[in-house]
Short mmCIF file of N, CA and C in Angstrom, two decimals:
data_model
loop_
_atom_site.label_atom_id
_atom_site.label_comp_id
_atom_site.label_asym_id
_atom_site.label_seq_id
_atom_site.Cartn_x
_atom_site.Cartn_y
_atom_site.Cartn_z
N TYR A 1 50.04 117.28 210.17
CA TYR A 1 50.21 117.22 208.71
C TYR A 1 49.18 118.07 208.00
N ARG A 2 48.01 118.21 208.60
CA ARG A 2 46.96 119.00 207.98
C ARG A 2 47.45 120.41 207.68
N SER A 3 48.05 121.05 208.69
CA SER A 3 48.47 122.45 208.48
C SER A 3 49.60 122.53 207.46
N ILE A 4 50.47 121.55 207.41
CA ILE A 4 51.54 121.56 206.41
C ILE A 4 50.95 121.46 205.01
N VAL A 5 50.00 120.54 204.81
CA VAL A 5 49.43 120.33 203.49
C VAL A 5 48.54 121.53 203.11
N GLU A 6 47.86 122.12 204.07
CA GLU A 6 47.05 123.31 203.77
C GLU A 6 47.93 124.48 203.33
N ARG A 7 49.13 124.60 203.90
CA ARG A 7 50.04 125.67 203.49
C ARG A 7 50.76 125.35 202.20
N ASN A 8 51.09 124.09 202.03
CA ASN A 8 51.86 123.67 200.85
C ASN A 8 51.28 122.37 200.32
N ARG A 9 50.44 122.47 199.31
CA ARG A 9 49.73 121.31 198.78
C ARG A 9 50.66 120.37 198.00
N GLU A 10 51.93 120.74 197.87
CA GLU A 10 52.91 119.90 197.17
C GLU A 10 53.95 119.33 198.12
N HIS A 11 53.69 119.37 199.40
CA HIS A 11 54.65 118.88 200.39
C HIS A 11 54.57 117.32 200.38
N HIS A 12 55.45 116.74 199.62
CA HIS A 12 55.39 115.30 199.36
C HIS A 12 55.57 114.46 200.61
N GLU A 13 56.45 114.86 201.49
CA GLU A 13 56.67 114.07 202.71
C GLU A 13 55.42 114.02 203.56
N ALA A 14 54.74 115.16 203.69
CA ALA A 14 53.51 115.21 204.51
C ALA A 14 52.40 114.39 203.86
N ILE A 15 52.31 114.49 202.54
CA ILE A 15 51.30 113.74 201.82
C ILE A 15 51.55 112.23 201.94
N ASP A 16 52.81 111.86 201.77
CA ASP A 16 53.17 110.44 201.95
C ASP A 16 52.82 109.93 203.35
N ALA A 17 53.10 110.75 204.33
CA ALA A 17 52.78 110.34 205.72
C ALA A 17 51.28 110.20 205.90
N LEU A 18 50.51 111.11 205.34
CA LEU A 18 49.05 111.03 205.44
C LEU A 18 48.54 109.77 204.74
N GLU A 19 49.12 109.46 203.60
CA GLU A 19 48.69 108.27 202.86
C GLU A 19 48.99 107.00 203.64
N ARG A 20 50.01 107.01 204.44
CA ARG A 20 50.27 105.86 205.32
C ARG A 20 49.29 105.85 206.49
N LEU A 21 49.00 107.04 207.01
CA LEU A 21 48.11 107.14 208.19
C LEU A 21 46.66 106.84 207.88
N VAL A 22 46.28 106.91 206.63
CA VAL A 22 44.88 106.69 206.28
C VAL A 22 44.40 105.30 206.67
N GLU A 23 45.31 104.40 206.89
CA GLU A 23 44.94 103.03 207.32
C GLU A 23 44.72 102.91 208.81
N VAL A 24 45.11 103.94 209.57
CA VAL A 24 44.96 103.93 211.02
C VAL A 24 43.55 104.39 211.39
N GLU A 25 42.77 103.48 211.90
CA GLU A 25 41.34 103.75 212.09
C GLU A 25 41.08 104.97 212.98
N SER A 26 41.86 105.19 214.01
CA SER A 26 41.60 106.27 214.95
C SER A 26 41.73 107.66 214.33
N VAL A 27 42.50 107.78 213.24
CA VAL A 27 42.68 109.09 212.58
C VAL A 27 42.18 109.06 211.14
N GLN A 28 41.60 107.97 210.75
CA GLN A 28 41.25 107.77 209.35
C GLN A 28 40.36 108.88 208.78
N GLN A 29 39.28 109.23 209.51
CA GLN A 29 38.38 110.24 208.98
C GLN A 29 39.06 111.58 208.81
N ASP A 30 39.89 111.98 209.77
CA ASP A 30 40.63 113.23 209.67
C ASP A 30 41.55 113.22 208.45
N VAL A 31 42.24 112.10 208.26
CA VAL A 31 43.14 112.01 207.13
C VAL A 31 42.38 112.04 205.81
N ILE A 32 41.27 111.36 205.74
CA ILE A 32 40.43 111.41 204.54
C ILE A 32 40.00 112.84 204.25
N ASP A 33 39.63 113.58 205.30
CA ASP A 33 39.20 114.97 205.12
C ASP A 33 40.31 115.86 204.57
N VAL A 34 41.53 115.55 204.86
CA VAL A 34 42.67 116.31 204.33
C VAL A 34 43.00 115.88 202.90
N LEU A 35 43.01 114.56 202.68
CA LEU A 35 43.41 114.06 201.36
C LEU A 35 42.35 114.28 200.27
N ASP A 36 41.09 114.25 200.62
CA ASP A 36 40.03 114.36 199.62
C ASP A 36 40.15 115.60 198.76
N PRO A 37 40.19 116.81 199.33
CA PRO A 37 40.30 117.99 198.46
C PRO A 37 41.63 118.03 197.68
N LEU A 38 42.66 117.48 198.28
CA LEU A 38 43.96 117.42 197.61
C LEU A 38 43.85 116.56 196.36
N TYR A 39 43.28 115.37 196.48
CA TYR A 39 43.12 114.50 195.35
C TYR A 39 42.20 115.09 194.29
N ARG A 40 41.14 115.75 194.74
CA ARG A 40 40.23 116.38 193.79
C ARG A 40 40.94 117.48 192.99
N ASP A 41 41.71 118.30 193.69
CA ASP A 41 42.44 119.39 193.01
C ASP A 41 43.43 118.82 192.00
N ARG A 42 44.02 117.70 192.32
CA ARG A 42 45.04 117.08 191.44
C ARG A 42 44.41 116.18 190.38
N ASP A 43 43.10 116.01 190.42
CA ASP A 43 42.40 115.04 189.55
C ASP A 43 43.02 113.65 189.69
N ASP A 44 43.39 113.29 190.92
CA ASP A 44 43.92 111.97 191.20
C ASP A 44 42.76 111.06 191.56
N ASN A 45 42.06 110.66 190.52
CA ASN A 45 40.79 109.93 190.71
C ASN A 45 40.99 108.51 191.20
N VAL A 46 42.13 107.91 190.96
CA VAL A 46 42.40 106.55 191.46
C VAL A 46 42.47 106.61 192.99
N LYS A 47 43.22 107.56 193.50
CA LYS A 47 43.33 107.71 194.96
C LYS A 47 42.02 108.18 195.58
N LEU A 48 41.29 109.02 194.85
CA LEU A 48 39.99 109.48 195.34
C LEU A 48 39.03 108.28 195.45
N ALA A 49 39.07 107.39 194.49
CA ALA A 49 38.25 106.17 194.54
C ALA A 49 38.60 105.34 195.79
N ASP A 50 39.90 105.26 196.09
CA ASP A 50 40.30 104.52 197.28
C ASP A 50 39.71 105.15 198.53
N LEU A 51 39.69 106.49 198.59
CA LEU A 51 39.08 107.17 199.73
C LEU A 51 37.58 106.85 199.81
N TYR A 52 36.89 106.80 198.71
CA TYR A 52 35.47 106.44 198.71
C TYR A 52 35.28 105.05 199.30
N ARG A 53 36.16 104.11 198.93
CA ARG A 53 36.03 102.76 199.46
C ARG A 53 36.21 102.75 200.98
N LEU A 54 37.15 103.53 201.46
CA LEU A 54 37.34 103.64 202.92
C LEU A 54 36.11 104.23 203.58
N ARG A 55 35.53 105.24 202.96
CA ARG A 55 34.32 105.87 203.51
C ARG A 55 33.17 104.88 203.57
N VAL A 56 33.03 104.08 202.52
CA VAL A 56 31.98 103.05 202.51
C VAL A 56 32.18 102.10 203.67
N GLU A 57 33.40 101.65 203.89
CA GLU A 57 33.69 100.74 204.99
C GLU A 57 33.34 101.38 206.34
N ARG A 58 33.61 102.67 206.47
CA ARG A 58 33.37 103.36 207.73
C ARG A 58 31.90 103.69 207.97
N ALA A 59 31.12 103.82 206.90
CA ALA A 59 29.73 104.22 207.02
C ALA A 59 28.95 103.16 207.80
N GLU A 60 28.10 103.64 208.68
CA GLU A 60 27.32 102.73 209.50
C GLU A 60 25.93 102.49 208.97
N GLU A 61 25.35 103.47 208.32
CA GLU A 61 23.98 103.35 207.81
C GLU A 61 23.98 102.99 206.34
N SER A 62 23.02 102.14 205.95
CA SER A 62 22.99 101.70 204.56
C SER A 62 22.74 102.87 203.59
N GLY A 63 21.94 103.84 204.02
CA GLY A 63 21.68 104.99 203.16
C GLY A 63 22.96 105.77 202.83
N GLU A 64 23.80 105.92 203.83
CA GLU A 64 25.07 106.59 203.64
C GLU A 64 25.97 105.77 202.73
N LYS A 65 26.00 104.44 202.94
CA LYS A 65 26.80 103.57 202.09
C LYS A 65 26.34 103.65 200.63
N VAL A 66 25.02 103.66 200.45
CA VAL A 66 24.47 103.72 199.09
C VAL A 66 24.87 105.04 198.41
N ALA A 67 24.76 106.14 199.14
CA ALA A 67 25.14 107.45 198.58
C ALA A 67 26.61 107.45 198.17
N LEU A 68 27.47 106.92 199.03
CA LEU A 68 28.90 106.89 198.73
C LEU A 68 29.20 105.95 197.56
N LEU A 69 28.54 104.80 197.54
CA LEU A 69 28.74 103.85 196.45
C LEU A 69 28.28 104.45 195.11
N THR A 70 27.19 105.21 195.16
CA THR A 70 26.69 105.86 193.94
C THR A 70 27.68 106.88 193.44
N GLU A 71 28.25 107.67 194.33
CA GLU A 71 29.27 108.64 193.95
C GLU A 71 30.51 107.94 193.40
N LEU A 72 30.90 106.86 194.06
CA LEU A 72 32.07 106.10 193.58
C LEU A 72 31.81 105.54 192.21
N ALA A 73 30.64 105.01 191.96
CA ALA A 73 30.30 104.46 190.62
C ALA A 73 30.38 105.54 189.55
N GLN A 74 29.90 106.74 189.88
CA GLN A 74 29.98 107.84 188.91
C GLN A 74 31.45 108.19 188.61
N LEU A 75 32.26 108.21 189.65
CA LEU A 75 33.69 108.48 189.47
C LEU A 75 34.32 107.40 188.61
N GLN A 76 34.01 106.14 188.90
CA GLN A 76 34.59 105.04 188.14
C GLN A 76 34.20 105.12 186.68
N GLU A 77 32.93 105.40 186.43
CA GLU A 77 32.47 105.42 185.04
C GLU A 77 32.94 106.66 184.30
N ASN A 78 32.83 107.83 184.89
CA ASN A 78 33.07 109.07 184.19
C ASN A 78 34.51 109.56 184.19
N GLN A 79 35.19 109.40 185.30
CA GLN A 79 36.58 109.86 185.36
C GLN A 79 37.59 108.74 185.11
N LEU A 80 37.35 107.57 185.67
CA LEU A 80 38.27 106.46 185.49
C LEU A 80 37.97 105.63 184.25
N LEU A 81 36.82 105.88 183.63
CA LEU A 81 36.39 105.18 182.43
C LEU A 81 36.39 103.66 182.61
N ASP A 82 35.91 103.27 183.76
CA ASP A 82 35.88 101.85 184.13
C ASP A 82 34.43 101.44 184.42
N SER A 83 33.69 101.19 183.35
CA SER A 83 32.27 100.85 183.49
C SER A 83 32.07 99.53 184.22
N GLU A 84 32.99 98.61 184.08
CA GLU A 84 32.85 97.32 184.78
C GLU A 84 32.94 97.51 186.28
N ALA A 85 33.88 98.36 186.72
CA ALA A 85 33.96 98.65 188.18
C ALA A 85 32.72 99.39 188.63
N ALA A 86 32.22 100.30 187.79
CA ALA A 86 31.00 101.03 188.13
C ALA A 86 29.83 100.06 188.26
N LEU A 87 29.73 99.09 187.39
CA LEU A 87 28.67 98.10 187.47
C LEU A 87 28.75 97.32 188.79
N GLN A 88 29.94 96.91 189.16
CA GLN A 88 30.11 96.17 190.42
C GLN A 88 29.71 97.03 191.62
N THR A 89 30.07 98.30 191.55
CA THR A 89 29.77 99.22 192.67
C THR A 89 28.28 99.49 192.75
N VAL A 90 27.62 99.70 191.63
CA VAL A 90 26.17 99.90 191.64
C VAL A 90 25.48 98.61 192.12
N GLY A 91 26.04 97.48 191.74
CA GLY A 91 25.49 96.20 192.24
C GLY A 91 25.57 96.11 193.74
N GLN A 92 26.66 96.56 194.34
CA GLN A 92 26.78 96.60 195.80
C GLN A 92 25.70 97.49 196.40
N ALA A 93 25.53 98.66 195.82
CA ALA A 93 24.51 99.61 196.33
C ALA A 93 23.13 99.00 196.21
N PHE A 94 22.85 98.37 195.08
CA PHE A 94 21.54 97.76 194.85
C PHE A 94 21.25 96.68 195.89
N LYS A 95 22.25 95.90 196.26
CA LYS A 95 22.07 94.88 197.25
C LYS A 95 21.72 95.47 198.62
N LEU A 96 22.17 96.69 198.88
CA LEU A 96 21.85 97.36 200.13
C LEU A 96 20.46 97.98 200.10
N GLU A 97 20.05 98.47 198.92
CA GLU A 97 18.75 99.14 198.78
C GLU A 97 18.04 98.63 197.52
N PRO A 98 17.59 97.38 197.55
CA PRO A 98 17.02 96.77 196.35
C PRO A 98 15.67 97.36 195.92
N THR A 99 15.08 98.18 196.76
CA THR A 99 13.80 98.80 196.40
C THR A 99 14.01 100.18 195.76
N ASP A 100 15.25 100.62 195.65
CA ASP A 100 15.53 101.91 195.03
C ASP A 100 15.49 101.76 193.51
N THR A 101 14.45 102.29 192.93
CA THR A 101 14.26 102.12 191.47
C THR A 101 15.35 102.81 190.65
N MET A 102 15.90 103.91 191.18
CA MET A 102 16.97 104.58 190.45
C MET A 102 18.22 103.71 190.38
N LEU A 103 18.50 103.00 191.48
CA LEU A 103 19.65 102.08 191.47
C LEU A 103 19.41 100.94 190.49
N LEU A 104 18.20 100.42 190.48
CA LEU A 104 17.90 99.33 189.55
C LEU A 104 18.04 99.81 188.11
N GLU A 105 17.58 101.01 187.82
CA GLU A 105 17.72 101.55 186.46
C GLU A 105 19.17 101.76 186.07
N GLU A 106 19.96 102.22 187.03
CA GLU A 106 21.39 102.41 186.78
C GLU A 106 22.07 101.06 186.55
N LEU A 107 21.69 100.05 187.35
CA LEU A 107 22.23 98.73 187.16
C LEU A 107 21.86 98.19 185.78
N LYS A 108 20.63 98.40 185.36
CA LYS A 108 20.20 97.96 184.01
C LYS A 108 20.98 98.70 182.94
N ARG A 109 21.16 100.00 183.08
CA ARG A 109 21.86 100.81 182.08
C ARG A 109 23.30 100.31 181.87
N LEU A 110 24.00 100.12 182.97
CA LEU A 110 25.38 99.66 182.89
C LEU A 110 25.44 98.23 182.35
N THR A 111 24.50 97.40 182.77
CA THR A 111 24.45 96.03 182.30
C THR A 111 24.25 95.99 180.78
N GLU A 112 23.31 96.80 180.31
CA GLU A 112 23.02 96.88 178.87
C GLU A 112 24.26 97.33 178.12
N ALA A 113 24.93 98.35 178.63
CA ALA A 113 26.11 98.87 177.93
C ALA A 113 27.24 97.84 177.87
N LEU A 114 27.36 97.04 178.89
CA LEU A 114 28.47 96.06 178.95
C LEU A 114 28.04 94.65 178.50
N GLY A 115 26.73 94.45 178.35
CA GLY A 115 26.28 93.09 178.02
C GLY A 115 26.53 92.13 179.17
N ALA A 116 26.51 92.64 180.39
CA ALA A 116 26.88 91.86 181.58
C ALA A 116 25.66 91.24 182.24
N TRP A 117 24.88 90.54 181.45
CA TRP A 117 23.62 89.98 181.97
C TRP A 117 23.82 88.93 183.07
N PRO A 118 24.85 88.09 183.00
CA PRO A 118 25.05 87.17 184.14
C PRO A 118 25.25 87.90 185.46
N THR A 119 26.03 88.98 185.44
CA THR A 119 26.25 89.78 186.65
C THR A 119 24.94 90.38 187.14
N PHE A 120 24.14 90.88 186.21
CA PHE A 120 22.87 91.51 186.54
C PHE A 120 21.93 90.50 187.23
N VAL A 121 21.79 89.32 186.60
CA VAL A 121 20.86 88.33 187.17
C VAL A 121 21.39 87.77 188.49
N GLU A 122 22.73 87.72 188.64
CA GLU A 122 23.28 87.30 189.95
C GLU A 122 22.87 88.28 191.04
N SER A 123 22.90 89.57 190.73
CA SER A 123 22.48 90.59 191.72
C SER A 123 21.02 90.38 192.06
N LEU A 124 20.19 90.18 191.05
CA LEU A 124 18.76 89.96 191.30
C LEU A 124 18.55 88.71 192.18
N GLU A 125 19.22 87.64 191.82
CA GLU A 125 19.05 86.39 192.57
C GLU A 125 19.52 86.55 194.02
N TRP A 126 20.61 87.28 194.20
CA TRP A 126 21.10 87.50 195.56
C TRP A 126 20.05 88.23 196.39
N VAL A 127 19.49 89.29 195.82
CA VAL A 127 18.46 90.07 196.52
C VAL A 127 17.27 89.19 196.81
N LEU A 128 16.83 88.42 195.83
CA LEU A 128 15.65 87.57 196.01
C LEU A 128 15.84 86.53 197.09
N SER A 129 17.07 86.07 197.28
CA SER A 129 17.31 85.02 198.28
C SER A 129 17.73 85.58 199.64
N GLU A 130 18.30 86.77 199.68
CA GLU A 130 18.91 87.26 200.92
C GLU A 130 18.19 88.43 201.58
N VAL A 131 17.30 89.10 200.86
CA VAL A 131 16.66 90.30 201.37
C VAL A 131 15.17 90.02 201.58
N GLU A 132 14.67 90.50 202.68
CA GLU A 132 13.23 90.36 202.94
C GLU A 132 12.47 91.42 202.15
N LEU A 133 11.76 90.99 201.12
CA LEU A 133 11.01 91.87 200.24
C LEU A 133 9.53 91.65 200.44
N ASP A 134 8.75 92.67 200.14
CA ASP A 134 7.30 92.42 200.16
C ASP A 134 6.92 91.67 198.89
N THR A 135 5.72 91.20 198.81
CA THR A 135 5.30 90.36 197.68
C THR A 135 5.43 91.08 196.34
N VAL A 136 5.05 92.34 196.30
CA VAL A 136 5.13 93.11 195.05
C VAL A 136 6.57 93.23 194.60
N GLN A 137 7.47 93.57 195.50
CA GLN A 137 8.88 93.73 195.16
C GLN A 137 9.48 92.39 194.70
N ALA A 138 9.15 91.35 195.43
CA ALA A 138 9.67 90.02 195.06
C ALA A 138 9.14 89.60 193.69
N ARG A 139 7.86 89.90 193.42
CA ARG A 139 7.31 89.56 192.12
C ARG A 139 8.00 90.33 191.00
N GLU A 140 8.18 91.64 191.18
CA GLU A 140 8.80 92.46 190.15
C GLU A 140 10.24 92.00 189.86
N LEU A 141 11.00 91.81 190.91
CA LEU A 141 12.39 91.38 190.70
C LEU A 141 12.45 89.95 190.18
N GLY A 142 11.54 89.10 190.62
CA GLY A 142 11.48 87.73 190.11
C GLY A 142 11.15 87.68 188.63
N LEU A 143 10.18 88.50 188.23
CA LEU A 143 9.84 88.57 186.80
C LEU A 143 10.99 89.13 185.99
N LEU A 144 11.66 90.12 186.52
CA LEU A 144 12.82 90.68 185.81
C LEU A 144 13.92 89.64 185.67
N ALA A 145 14.16 88.88 186.69
CA ALA A 145 15.15 87.79 186.61
C ALA A 145 14.73 86.76 185.57
N ALA A 146 13.46 86.37 185.60
CA ALA A 146 12.96 85.36 184.64
C ALA A 146 13.12 85.87 183.21
N ARG A 147 12.74 87.13 182.98
CA ARG A 147 12.89 87.69 181.62
C ARG A 147 14.35 87.77 181.20
N THR A 148 15.21 88.08 182.14
CA THR A 148 16.66 88.17 181.85
C THR A 148 17.18 86.79 181.46
N TYR A 149 16.83 85.77 182.23
CA TYR A 149 17.22 84.42 181.85
C TYR A 149 16.74 84.05 180.48
N ASP A 150 15.48 84.34 180.21
CA ASP A 150 14.87 83.96 178.96
C ASP A 150 15.38 84.78 177.77
N GLU A 151 15.28 86.10 177.88
CA GLU A 151 15.55 86.96 176.73
C GLU A 151 17.01 87.33 176.53
N ARG A 152 17.76 87.42 177.60
CA ARG A 152 19.15 87.87 177.50
C ARG A 152 20.17 86.73 177.56
N LEU A 153 19.82 85.71 178.34
CA LEU A 153 20.79 84.62 178.51
C LEU A 153 20.38 83.34 177.80
N GLY A 154 19.15 83.31 177.32
CA GLY A 154 18.69 82.10 176.61
C GLY A 154 18.62 80.87 177.49
N ASP A 155 18.44 81.08 178.78
CA ASP A 155 18.39 79.97 179.73
C ASP A 155 16.91 79.74 180.10
N VAL A 156 16.23 78.99 179.27
CA VAL A 156 14.80 78.76 179.43
C VAL A 156 14.51 78.02 180.74
N GLU A 157 15.35 77.06 181.08
CA GLU A 157 15.14 76.30 182.29
C GLU A 157 15.15 77.19 183.54
N ARG A 158 16.15 78.05 183.65
CA ARG A 158 16.23 78.97 184.78
C ARG A 158 15.06 79.97 184.77
N ALA A 159 14.69 80.38 183.58
CA ALA A 159 13.56 81.32 183.43
C ALA A 159 12.27 80.64 183.97
N GLU A 160 12.06 79.42 183.58
CA GLU A 160 10.87 78.70 184.06
C GLU A 160 10.90 78.54 185.58
N GLU A 161 12.08 78.22 186.14
CA GLU A 161 12.19 78.10 187.60
C GLU A 161 11.80 79.41 188.28
N ARG A 162 12.27 80.51 187.72
CA ARG A 162 12.01 81.79 188.33
C ARG A 162 10.52 82.16 188.15
N TYR A 163 9.94 81.87 186.98
CA TYR A 163 8.51 82.13 186.78
C TYR A 163 7.68 81.31 187.77
N ARG A 164 8.09 80.05 187.98
CA ARG A 164 7.36 79.23 188.96
C ARG A 164 7.44 79.82 190.36
N ALA A 165 8.61 80.36 190.72
CA ALA A 165 8.78 80.98 192.05
C ALA A 165 7.85 82.19 192.19
N VAL A 166 7.67 82.93 191.09
CA VAL A 166 6.77 84.10 191.13
C VAL A 166 5.33 83.61 191.31
N LEU A 167 4.98 82.50 190.64
CA LEU A 167 3.63 81.96 190.79
C LEU A 167 3.33 81.49 192.23
N VAL A 168 4.35 81.01 192.88
CA VAL A 168 4.18 80.61 194.28
C VAL A 168 3.82 81.84 195.12
N LEU A 169 4.47 82.96 194.82
CA LEU A 169 4.17 84.21 195.53
C LEU A 169 2.76 84.70 195.27
N GLU A 170 2.37 84.65 194.01
CA GLU A 170 1.07 85.13 193.58
C GLU A 170 0.45 84.15 192.60
N PRO A 171 -0.25 83.16 193.09
CA PRO A 171 -0.79 82.15 192.22
C PRO A 171 -1.75 82.70 191.14
N GLU A 172 -2.36 83.86 191.40
CA GLU A 172 -3.28 84.45 190.43
C GLU A 172 -2.56 85.19 189.31
N ASN A 173 -1.22 85.36 189.42
CA ASN A 173 -0.46 86.10 188.43
C ASN A 173 -0.02 85.13 187.34
N ALA A 174 -0.61 85.27 186.18
CA ALA A 174 -0.27 84.36 185.08
C ALA A 174 0.71 84.99 184.10
N GLU A 175 1.23 86.16 184.44
CA GLU A 175 2.19 86.85 183.57
C GLU A 175 3.36 85.95 183.33
#
């Protein structure tokens, strides 16, 4: 199918066959490699986003997954005009690399634009409970979660719980 599509980028039968084959794991990467430039040329960003999702599933290293998720989020926000999907995608990347300050800033930016503070604090809480962080990282994310509960969600009780958790980490920190 590759040679057919390379000769005729409008060969619908070959493209349809490739789109069915993309689910077959043994040929999936080859099919993605053929469909990707085709979708880009056609500005078929919905199908391109689907290819990114498949690539993320196939990626073995977290760094590769984060890079793909970051590209997918940009596609979702800029071409598909779906900031909510972009926020979810950046949240996935952040959970894989919670110490990446650029991801955290992107997560904050999208959260601010959408007013999606519950989603933001859920991501922070997930990282705080599921990822092994050093004390400084845990303190920074814990304080950010506490401030989010307090200032953005008006949940003083949860803010106090999170502040207390930070104090357990660093009893000398009275912030």
